[in-house]
Short mmCIF file of C-alpha atoms in Angstrom, two decimals:
data_model
loop_
_atom_site.label_atom_id
_atom_site.label_comp_id
_atom_site.label_asym_id
_atom_site.label_seq_id
_atom_site.Cartn_x
_atom_site.Cartn_y
_atom_site.Cartn_z
CA MET A 196 -49.90 -56.21 -55.86
CA ARG A 197 -48.44 -53.11 -57.44
CA ASN A 198 -46.89 -51.95 -54.11
CA ASN A 199 -45.07 -55.25 -53.57
CA LYS A 200 -42.92 -54.62 -56.66
CA TRP A 201 -41.07 -51.85 -54.79
CA PHE A 202 -39.90 -54.05 -51.88
CA PRO A 203 -36.75 -55.44 -53.60
CA PHE A 204 -35.73 -51.98 -54.72
CA ILE A 205 -36.18 -50.50 -51.26
CA GLY A 206 -34.22 -53.35 -49.68
CA SER A 207 -31.36 -52.88 -52.12
CA ALA A 208 -31.26 -49.13 -51.43
CA LEU A 209 -31.12 -49.74 -47.69
CA MET A 210 -28.28 -52.24 -48.08
CA MET A 211 -26.26 -49.82 -50.23
CA GLY A 212 -26.82 -47.06 -47.67
CA MET A 213 -25.54 -49.24 -44.84
CA LEU A 214 -22.46 -50.25 -46.82
CA SER A 215 -21.82 -46.65 -47.74
CA GLY A 216 -22.21 -45.61 -44.08
CA CYS A 217 -19.71 -48.20 -42.94
CA GLY A 218 -17.16 -46.98 -45.44
CA ASN A 219 -17.58 -43.37 -44.36
CA GLY A 220 -17.19 -44.34 -40.70
CA GLU A 221 -13.76 -45.87 -41.29
CA ALA A 222 -12.30 -42.91 -43.18
CA PRO A 223 -12.22 -40.44 -40.24
CA LYS A 224 -10.60 -43.09 -38.06
CA GLY A 225 -7.77 -43.59 -40.51
CA SER A 226 -7.44 -39.82 -40.94
CA ALA A 227 -7.29 -39.18 -37.20
CA GLU A 228 -4.62 -41.78 -36.68
CA GLY A 229 -2.53 -40.15 -39.37
CA THR A 230 -2.72 -36.60 -37.91
CA LYS A 231 0.73 -35.26 -36.87
CA ILE A 232 0.93 -33.41 -33.54
CA ASP A 233 3.96 -31.13 -33.12
CA VAL A 234 5.38 -31.39 -29.59
CA PRO A 235 7.73 -28.54 -28.57
CA LYS A 236 11.27 -29.59 -27.89
CA GLN A 237 12.54 -29.34 -24.34
CA ASN A 238 14.84 -26.40 -25.08
CA GLU A 239 11.89 -24.52 -26.57
CA ILE A 240 9.83 -25.01 -23.42
CA ALA A 241 12.59 -23.97 -21.02
CA ALA A 242 13.64 -20.36 -20.59
CA LYS A 243 16.26 -19.24 -23.09
CA PHE A 244 18.02 -16.94 -20.63
CA HIS A 245 18.93 -17.10 -16.96
CA ALA A 246 19.64 -13.87 -15.06
CA THR A 247 21.51 -13.58 -11.75
CA ILE A 248 22.42 -10.66 -9.53
CA GLU A 249 24.95 -10.25 -6.71
CA THR A 250 25.26 -7.26 -4.38
CA LYS A 251 28.35 -6.37 -2.38
CA PRO A 252 29.05 -3.37 -0.10
CA VAL A 253 32.40 -1.67 -0.72
CA ASN A 254 33.29 1.33 1.44
CA HIS A 255 30.22 3.58 1.20
CA SER A 256 28.97 2.09 -2.07
CA MET A 257 27.07 -0.96 -3.31
CA ILE A 258 28.52 -3.03 -6.16
CA ILE A 259 25.90 -4.72 -8.34
CA GLN A 260 26.99 -7.66 -10.52
CA TYR A 261 24.40 -8.65 -13.14
CA LYS A 262 24.78 -11.63 -15.50
CA VAL A 263 22.54 -13.07 -18.21
CA LYS A 264 23.34 -16.53 -19.62
CA ASN A 265 22.01 -18.14 -22.79
CA LEU A 266 20.64 -21.51 -21.67
CA SER A 267 19.44 -22.64 -25.09
CA ASP A 268 21.45 -24.74 -27.53
CA LYS A 269 21.17 -22.05 -30.18
CA THR A 270 22.77 -18.65 -30.67
CA GLN A 271 20.39 -15.89 -29.58
CA LYS A 272 20.37 -12.41 -31.09
CA LEU A 273 19.83 -9.37 -28.87
CA THR A 274 19.09 -5.94 -30.35
CA PHE A 275 19.76 -2.74 -28.41
CA THR A 276 18.60 0.71 -29.50
CA SER A 277 21.33 2.51 -27.55
CA GLY A 278 24.69 1.98 -25.93
CA LEU A 279 22.89 1.19 -22.67
CA GLU A 280 22.59 -2.60 -22.66
CA ALA A 281 21.33 -2.94 -19.08
CA ASP A 282 19.47 -0.73 -16.64
CA TYR A 283 18.39 -0.83 -12.99
CA ILE A 284 15.68 0.71 -10.81
CA VAL A 285 15.87 1.03 -7.01
CA TYR A 286 12.62 1.14 -4.99
CA ASP A 287 11.99 1.81 -1.33
CA LEU A 288 9.84 -0.57 0.71
CA GLN A 289 6.69 1.39 -0.18
CA GLY A 290 7.32 0.73 -3.87
CA LYS A 291 8.39 4.31 -4.68
CA LYS A 292 11.16 4.62 -7.24
CA VAL A 293 14.27 6.04 -5.62
CA LYS A 294 16.60 6.11 -8.59
CA GLN A 295 17.10 4.68 -12.08
CA TYR A 296 20.42 4.26 -13.81
CA SER A 297 19.21 5.44 -17.24
CA ASP A 298 17.99 8.72 -15.70
CA GLU A 299 21.53 9.63 -14.72
CA VAL A 300 23.73 8.50 -17.62
CA MET A 301 24.11 9.53 -21.24
CA SER A 302 24.02 6.85 -23.91
CA THR A 303 24.49 6.83 -27.65
CA GLN A 304 21.37 6.38 -29.82
CA ALA A 305 22.51 3.67 -32.21
CA ILE A 306 21.28 0.18 -33.06
CA LYS A 307 23.55 -2.50 -31.68
CA GLU A 308 23.21 -6.26 -32.13
CA ILE A 309 24.85 -8.94 -30.03
CA GLU A 310 24.87 -12.67 -30.80
CA LEU A 311 25.05 -14.70 -27.62
CA GLY A 312 26.13 -18.29 -28.19
CA SER A 313 24.95 -21.27 -26.18
CA ASN A 314 26.14 -21.00 -22.55
CA GLN A 315 27.67 -17.59 -23.20
CA GLU A 316 26.75 -14.70 -20.91
CA ILE A 317 26.55 -10.93 -20.69
CA ALA A 318 28.01 -9.40 -17.52
CA LYS A 319 27.36 -5.86 -16.30
CA LYS A 320 28.67 -4.08 -13.20
CA PHE A 321 27.05 -1.08 -11.50
CA THR A 322 28.34 1.00 -8.59
CA ILE A 323 25.72 2.83 -6.49
CA SER A 324 27.23 5.41 -4.15
CA ASP A 325 24.31 7.69 -3.30
CA LEU A 326 21.92 5.49 -1.35
CA PRO A 327 21.44 6.13 2.36
CA ASN A 328 21.39 3.36 4.91
CA GLY A 329 18.18 1.41 4.63
CA HIS A 330 16.29 -1.45 3.01
CA PHE A 331 15.48 -1.28 -0.70
CA LYS A 332 14.59 -3.46 -3.66
CA ILE A 333 16.51 -3.38 -6.92
CA GLU A 334 15.50 -4.74 -10.31
CA VAL A 335 18.03 -5.08 -13.10
CA PHE A 336 17.16 -5.87 -16.70
CA LEU A 337 18.38 -5.87 -20.29
CA THR A 338 17.21 -3.14 -22.65
CA ALA A 339 17.12 -5.53 -25.64
CA LYS A 340 14.03 -5.79 -27.85
CA GLU A 341 13.96 -9.58 -27.67
CA GLU A 342 14.57 -10.21 -23.98
CA GLU A 343 14.38 -8.29 -20.70
CA ALA A 344 15.85 -10.97 -18.40
CA LYS A 345 14.67 -9.06 -15.34
CA VAL A 346 15.81 -10.06 -11.87
CA VAL A 347 14.71 -8.51 -8.56
CA THR A 348 16.36 -8.76 -5.16
CA ASP A 349 16.48 -7.06 -1.76
CA LEU A 350 19.17 -4.43 -1.27
CA LEU A 351 20.27 -3.79 2.30
CA VAL A 352 22.50 -0.72 2.61
CA GLU A 353 24.28 -0.58 5.96
CA ASN A 354 27.70 1.00 5.36
CA SER A 355 26.60 4.10 3.54
CA PHE A 356 25.47 7.50 4.89
CA ASN A 357 22.54 8.96 6.73
CA LYS A 358 19.99 10.94 4.77
CA GLY A 359 19.18 14.49 5.86
CA SER A 360 16.96 17.29 4.61
CA GLY A 361 16.13 20.85 5.55
CA VAL A 362 16.18 24.45 4.37
CA LEU A 363 19.49 25.91 3.28
CA VAL A 364 20.15 28.95 5.49
CA GLY A 365 23.48 29.95 3.97
CA GLN A 366 27.20 29.36 3.69
CA MET A 367 29.19 29.98 6.88
CA ASP A 368 32.64 29.52 5.32
CA PRO A 369 34.04 27.83 2.17
CA HIS A 370 33.63 24.38 3.74
CA THR A 371 30.57 24.83 5.97
CA ILE A 372 26.85 25.53 5.49
CA GLU A 373 23.97 26.03 7.87
CA VAL A 374 20.74 24.07 7.46
CA ASP A 375 17.41 24.65 9.18
CA ILE A 376 16.10 21.24 10.24
CA GLU A 377 12.62 21.51 11.72
CA GLY A 378 13.38 24.93 13.19
CA LYS A 379 16.85 24.07 14.46
CA LYS A 380 19.90 25.51 12.70
CA VAL A 381 22.60 22.87 12.23
CA ALA A 382 26.11 23.34 10.81
CA PHE A 383 27.41 20.84 8.25
CA GLN A 384 30.88 20.65 6.83
CA LEU A 385 31.24 19.77 3.14
CA THR A 386 33.41 17.36 1.18
CA GLU A 387 35.07 18.57 -2.02
CA ASP A 388 32.32 16.84 -4.06
CA ALA A 389 29.61 18.61 -2.07
CA ILE A 390 31.36 21.98 -2.47
CA LYS A 391 31.24 21.54 -6.26
CA GLN A 392 27.46 21.06 -6.04
CA LEU A 393 26.88 24.09 -3.83
CA PRO A 394 26.52 26.67 -6.67
CA THR A 395 23.44 24.78 -7.92
CA LEU A 396 21.63 25.33 -4.59
CA LYS A 397 19.82 28.47 -3.45
CA GLU A 398 19.39 29.87 0.03
CA GLY A 399 15.89 29.33 1.40
CA ASN A 400 15.30 26.21 -0.69
CA GLN A 401 14.63 22.73 0.62
CA ILE A 402 17.67 20.48 0.16
CA SER A 403 18.42 16.79 0.70
CA PHE A 404 21.83 15.27 1.29
CA LEU A 405 23.84 12.28 2.46
CA TYR A 406 25.96 12.87 5.53
CA SER A 407 28.02 11.14 8.17
CA GLU A 408 28.55 12.04 11.81
CA SER A 409 31.73 11.57 13.78
CA LYS A 410 31.92 10.38 17.38
CA THR A 411 32.35 13.99 18.48
CA GLY A 412 29.11 14.99 16.73
CA GLN A 413 30.66 16.73 13.72
CA LYS A 414 28.44 16.37 10.67
CA LEU A 415 29.84 16.09 7.13
CA ILE A 416 27.77 16.29 3.93
CA HIS A 417 29.19 13.98 1.28
CA LYS A 418 26.71 14.65 -1.50
CA PHE A 419 23.56 16.64 -2.21
CA ILE A 420 20.78 14.56 -3.77
CA LYS A 421 17.61 15.33 -5.69
CA GLU A 422 14.33 14.02 -4.39
CA ARG A 423 12.09 12.30 -6.93
CA THR A 424 8.65 13.84 -7.28
CA LYS A 425 7.01 10.61 -8.54
#
C-alpha cells in the first residue's frame, strides 16, 4: 500500500518532463530559421582584375602591349615598392628563363600607390629587341602587393636575328672579328652597337651573339648577348 502512494507523483513528473522536452525541441527550430547566412555578392565572387596581352613584330623587335582592367564596381588600390609597375619573363620551350625585364633595368626604390577606378586600366608597353628567331613563352605581371594579374602567352619570333656562339679569336679590323665555331674560323662584321660592346669581351672566351646573313653570305653581328646560367 505504501508503494502505491508514489504513483501520482511519478506520473506528474513524467508529464512535466514530456512538456519540458517538447518546449526544448521547438527552440532550436526557431533559432535555426532565424540564422543569417551571408552570401557573397557577385562582384566579390568574380575576379577584380582582367589582364590582356598583345604581341606585335616591328622590324627586328617584338612589341608587347600589356593591360590590366579593374572589373569590380569599386576603386582598387595597388601598392608598388618601386618605380617598376610591371615585369615580364621570357622562357624557352624547355621552361628555361631566357630573360627578365627587371634584371636589365634600373628602378627607383620608393613606395607608390595607384587607385584604379571601376573599368579603368593600367597599360604598359615593352619592346624586346634581343630575342633570336624561335618559339618562346612570355608571362607579364604587375609588381603590386595586392594583385599580380599575370598573363601568359606564346611568343613566336620570326623577323629577328639568328643566334650564334663560339670562341672569340680576335679583331681583324675595327668592324670585323673572327670567331671559332666548332673548329671553323668565321669572320663577322659588327654594327656600331656591337662595336661598343667589344671592349667588354676577351679573346679566347666563349661569346654569344645575334647576327644576320646577307644573300651573299656576309655575316653581321648586331648585338652580343649574355647567356643565363640558370
